[in-house]
Amino acid sequence: MLSTPGYPLIGNLPQIPLSHSWLQFHTWSQTYGPIFRLTLAGAPHVVLSTEKAANDLLRERGTLYSSRPQLPAATVLLGDRLRPLFLPYNDLWRRGRKLMHHLCMPSAAASYEGTQRLESTVLLAALLRDPAGYETHFERFSSGLIFRLGFGKTLEEAESAGKGGASRSLTHRILEVGHTLERVASPGAYLVDTFPVLMRVPDWAAGWKRELKWMHARELALFRELLYDVKKEMEERKDQAVECWERAFLEKQDEYGLSDDEGAYVVGTLFEAGSGTTSAAMMSWTLAMLLHPQEYRRVQQEVDRVVGEDRMPDFGDMESLSTVRAVIKETLRWRPVTAGGVPHQLVKDDIYQGYFLQAGTVVHFNQWAIHRDPDLYPDPETFNPSRWLDPKYPTYREPLAEYPNLKNFSAFGFGRRFCPGHSIAERSLNLLVARIAWACDISKSRDEFENEIPVPDYDYISGFNTQPKWFPFNLRPRSARRQKMVDEAAVEARRKDTLKVA
């Protein structure tokens, strides 16, 4: 195992860019091999750049590689060691994971399809009405879905919570918590993550400590408020209380062995994860379809053949929509949402392929590099959904009624830290892509001289999760009939929500 040359004391720190560090890691993997070492201010790090290496260590040796580095900013100060995403591999994490599994397992995910249908209909109508606001529409779909599932509230209810007073809406507050997490957890955001000795600086002399503790108090107050709202409704309405994840936790709280705050953070973390990643994936999918319009036409042709014009696509169609599923999986390979992965930490000395790995080593699975392994993904820079559909590719699996799917796909992580909400995300992505292709034509925008306006191939925001920066494009209904069906379905969805709120 080769090591990247660095500097005394600080190691490779100056060589790692503050944004999109996975690109540098990928470059190093081409020089130093698929597994290489680096040091950051004396701390040992190892970067894995192939799916085999990541599976061998993070999945097959999960008891050793399932912990997390305890970053002072995000884990200790912002989360007060309550956020499951950053917990070490301990009993609290296992108890929280048990609750997550119960809420998100495939059999439970199937029961959420009615909510996904409703929210996808609202999204379609919004896109057709205001294509330029696609970022907001995708975010509202993701947030609206998880808000219903997690807290039993619609976005309309959440947004009205702050009206008429000084407080902001619940929607604004919880999205703000998610954006804060992404900022704080981004590599290089806080110097204390690189030099933990700075934690010894007293609060009065460290404005960054006071800021992070204040943000923790703010998010804890929000998570408690959402939990106690559900608890109050359960006390007042008994069995008539709305079904949601918070209720499922409270009904079996003793069984899970979690305090109110611990359970509130489990559900809050599911919201954070679900509200950001699905919307980011849809933005990358839209970008891919603009850059590769022939692939969008293939999706539309498949949807038309399977569904026709008399109804919108539904979950029962998915086993016949292999091209839809292939385009989604290829999007997540081509532009993974968490491109650098969430680091693991080794808890005990280990040896892999003759290389010694010491306890405490931070292990990065670089998704960007893993998804560009030419042995697994020939011509990896090319967006090619056929790699999931054509037997000549190493990634092909059959039957196509089942494959491709996102089960165990590396875009969702590895081993015991694999994203628990992947089944919900997969169902959302399948339905959204099929329904947008059924209802909409999309194309690049044109200037005043009718020349196509170029769309950047890779112009992405910086952060923990990443998505393309806003880009212009044209979107219009495929027919007046399809537009009318979408509008009528959206009106009915809003009517039901109005009755619920009233």
PDB file of N, CA, C and O in Angstrom, residues 302-303 306-308 311-322 324-325 401 431 434-435:
ATOM      1  N   GLU A 302     -40.320   3.723 -23.576  1.00  0.00           N
ATOM      2  CA  GLU A 302     -40.653   2.594 -22.717  1.00  0.00           C
ATOM      3  C   GLU A 302     -41.906   2.883 -21.900  1.00  0.00           C
ATOM      4  O   GLU A 302     -42.808   2.025 -21.795  1.00  0.00           O
ATOM      5  N   VAL A 303     -41.992   4.075 -21.325  1.00  0.00           N
ATOM      6  CA  VAL A 303     -43.165   4.433 -20.523  1.00  0.00           C
ATOM      7  C   VAL A 303     -44.422   4.422 -21.396  1.00  0.00           C
ATOM      8  O   VAL A 303     -45.472   3.915 -20.971  1.00  0.00           O
ATOM      9  N   VAL A 306     -45.501   0.780 -22.092  1.00  0.00           N
ATOM     10  CA  VAL A 306     -46.011   0.042 -20.929  1.00  0.00           C
ATOM     11  C   VAL A 306     -47.282   0.669 -20.372  1.00  0.00           C
ATOM     12  O   VAL A 306     -48.216  -0.038 -19.985  1.00  0.00           O
ATOM     13  N   VAL A 307     -47.345   1.999 -20.347  1.00  0.00           N
ATOM     14  CA  VAL A 307     -48.423   2.698 -19.640  1.00  0.00           C
ATOM     15  C   VAL A 307     -49.484   3.246 -20.573  1.00  0.00           C
ATOM     16  O   VAL A 307     -50.681   3.201 -20.261  1.00  0.00           O
ATOM     17  N   GLY A 308     -49.073   3.784 -21.737  1.00  0.00           N
ATOM     18  CA  GLY A 308     -50.031   4.437 -22.616  1.00  0.00           C
ATOM     19  C   GLY A 308     -50.321   5.858 -22.162  1.00  0.00           C
ATOM     20  O   GLY A 308     -49.631   6.414 -21.297  1.00  0.00           O
ATOM     21  N   ARG A 311     -53.398   6.991 -18.421  1.00  0.00           N
ATOM     22  CA  ARG A 311     -53.157   7.065 -16.980  1.00  0.00           C
ATOM     23  C   ARG A 311     -51.690   7.376 -16.734  1.00  0.00           C
ATOM     24  O   ARG A 311     -50.852   7.223 -17.631  1.00  0.00           O
ATOM     25  N   MET A 312     -51.380   7.798 -15.511  1.00  0.00           N
ATOM     26  CA  MET A 312     -49.991   8.041 -15.150  1.00  0.00           C
ATOM     27  C   MET A 312     -49.319   6.737 -14.703  1.00  0.00           C
ATOM     28  O   MET A 312     -49.996   5.823 -14.219  1.00  0.00           O
ATOM     29  N   PRO A 313     -48.007   6.635 -14.841  1.00  0.00           N
ATOM     30  CA  PRO A 313     -47.309   5.437 -14.339  1.00  0.00           C
ATOM     31  C   PRO A 313     -47.507   5.260 -12.846  1.00  0.00           C
ATOM     32  O   PRO A 313     -47.671   6.229 -12.105  1.00  0.00           O
ATOM     33  N   ASP A 314     -47.492   4.005 -12.417  1.00  0.00           N
ATOM     34  CA  ASP A 314     -47.665   3.696 -11.005  1.00  0.00           C
ATOM     35  C   ASP A 314     -46.669   2.605 -10.606  1.00  0.00           C
ATOM     36  O   ASP A 314     -45.948   2.053 -11.443  1.00  0.00           O
ATOM     37  N   PHE A 315     -46.652   2.292  -9.319  1.00  0.00           N
ATOM     38  CA  PHE A 315     -45.673   1.330  -8.812  1.00  0.00           C
ATOM     39  C   PHE A 315     -45.816  -0.039  -9.451  1.00  0.00           C
ATOM     40  O   PHE A 315     -44.826  -0.756  -9.627  1.00  0.00           O
ATOM     41  N   GLY A 316     -47.028  -0.425  -9.809  1.00  0.00           N
ATOM     42  CA  GLY A 316     -47.231  -1.722 -10.438  1.00  0.00           C
ATOM     43  C   GLY A 316     -46.584  -1.848 -11.800  1.00  0.00           C
ATOM     44  O   GLY A 316     -46.441  -2.962 -12.313  1.00  0.00           O
ATOM     45  N   ASP A 317     -46.180  -0.732 -12.402  1.00  0.00           N
ATOM     46  CA  ASP A 317     -45.542  -0.757 -13.720  1.00  0.00           C
ATOM     47  C   ASP A 317     -44.035  -0.977 -13.645  1.00  0.00           C
ATOM     48  O   ASP A 317     -43.405  -1.249 -14.673  1.00  0.00           O
ATOM     49  N   MET A 318     -43.453  -0.849 -12.471  1.00  0.00           N
ATOM     50  CA  MET A 318     -42.002  -0.745 -12.386  1.00  0.00           C
ATOM     51  C   MET A 318     -41.262  -1.986 -12.863  1.00  0.00           C
ATOM     52  O   MET A 318     -40.171  -1.878 -13.419  1.00  0.00           O
ATOM     53  N   GLU A 319     -41.823  -3.167 -12.671  1.00  0.00           N
ATOM     54  CA  GLU A 319     -41.088  -4.347 -13.132  1.00  0.00           C
ATOM     55  C   GLU A 319     -40.980  -4.382 -14.650  1.00  0.00           C
ATOM     56  O   GLU A 319     -40.116  -5.073 -15.197  1.00  0.00           O
ATOM     57  N   SER A 320     -41.840  -3.627 -15.356  1.00  0.00           N
ATOM     58  CA  SER A 320     -41.771  -3.557 -16.814  1.00  0.00           C
ATOM     59  C   SER A 320     -40.984  -2.355 -17.316  1.00  0.00           C
ATOM     60  O   SER A 320     -40.828  -2.183 -18.526  1.00  0.00           O
ATOM     61  N   LEU A 321     -40.493  -1.535 -16.404  1.00  0.00           N
ATOM     62  CA  LEU A 321     -39.781  -0.306 -16.777  1.00  0.00           C
ATOM     63  C   LEU A 321     -38.294  -0.430 -16.446  1.00  0.00           C
ATOM     64  O   LEU A 321     -37.742   0.325 -15.656  1.00  0.00           O
ATOM     65  N   SER A 322     -37.640  -1.380 -17.075  1.00  0.00           N
ATOM     66  CA  SER A 322     -36.220  -1.609 -16.783  1.00  0.00           C
ATOM     67  C   SER A 322     -35.345  -0.449 -17.239  1.00  0.00           C
ATOM     68  O   SER A 322     -34.317  -0.153 -16.605  1.00  0.00           O
ATOM     69  N   VAL A 324     -36.212   2.753 -17.226  1.00  0.00           N
ATOM     70  CA  VAL A 324     -36.364   3.768 -16.183  1.00  0.00           C
ATOM     71  C   VAL A 324     -35.414   3.477 -15.033  1.00  0.00           C
ATOM     72  O   VAL A 324     -34.673   4.352 -14.560  1.00  0.00           O
ATOM     73  N   ARG A 325     -35.406   2.239 -14.577  1.00  0.00           N
ATOM     74  CA  ARG A 325     -34.564   1.874 -13.439  1.00  0.00           C
ATOM     75  C   ARG A 325     -33.084   1.957 -13.791  1.00  0.00           C
ATOM     76  O   ARG A 325     -32.246   2.343 -12.966  1.00  0.00           O
ATOM     77  N   ALA A 401     -37.028  -7.941 -15.031  1.00  0.00           N
ATOM     78  CA  ALA A 401     -38.192  -7.550 -14.234  1.00  0.00           C
ATOM     79  C   ALA A 401     -37.778  -7.168 -12.817  1.00  0.00           C
ATOM     80  O   ALA A 401     -38.486  -6.426 -12.133  1.00  0.00           O
ATOM     81  N   LEU A 431     -40.741   6.322  -9.381  1.00  0.00           N
ATOM     82  CA  LEU A 431     -42.025   6.942  -9.714  1.00  0.00           C
ATOM     83  C   LEU A 431     -41.833   8.313 -10.344  1.00  0.00           C
ATOM     84  O   LEU A 431     -42.512   8.659 -11.323  1.00  0.00           O
ATOM     85  N   ALA A 434     -40.460   8.021 -14.027  1.00  0.00           N
ATOM     86  CA  ALA A 434     -41.493   7.507 -14.927  1.00  0.00           C
ATOM     87  C   ALA A 434     -42.578   8.544 -15.177  1.00  0.00           C
ATOM     88  O   ALA A 434     -43.031   8.730 -16.320  1.00  0.00           O
ATOM     89  N   ARG A 435     -42.994   9.244 -14.133  1.00  0.00           N
ATOM     90  CA  ARG A 435     -44.089  10.203 -14.297  1.00  0.00           C
ATOM     91  C   ARG A 435     -43.649  11.470 -15.032  1.00  0.00           C
ATOM     92  O   ARG A 435     -44.421  12.015 -15.839  1.00  0.00           O
TER      93      ARG A 435
END
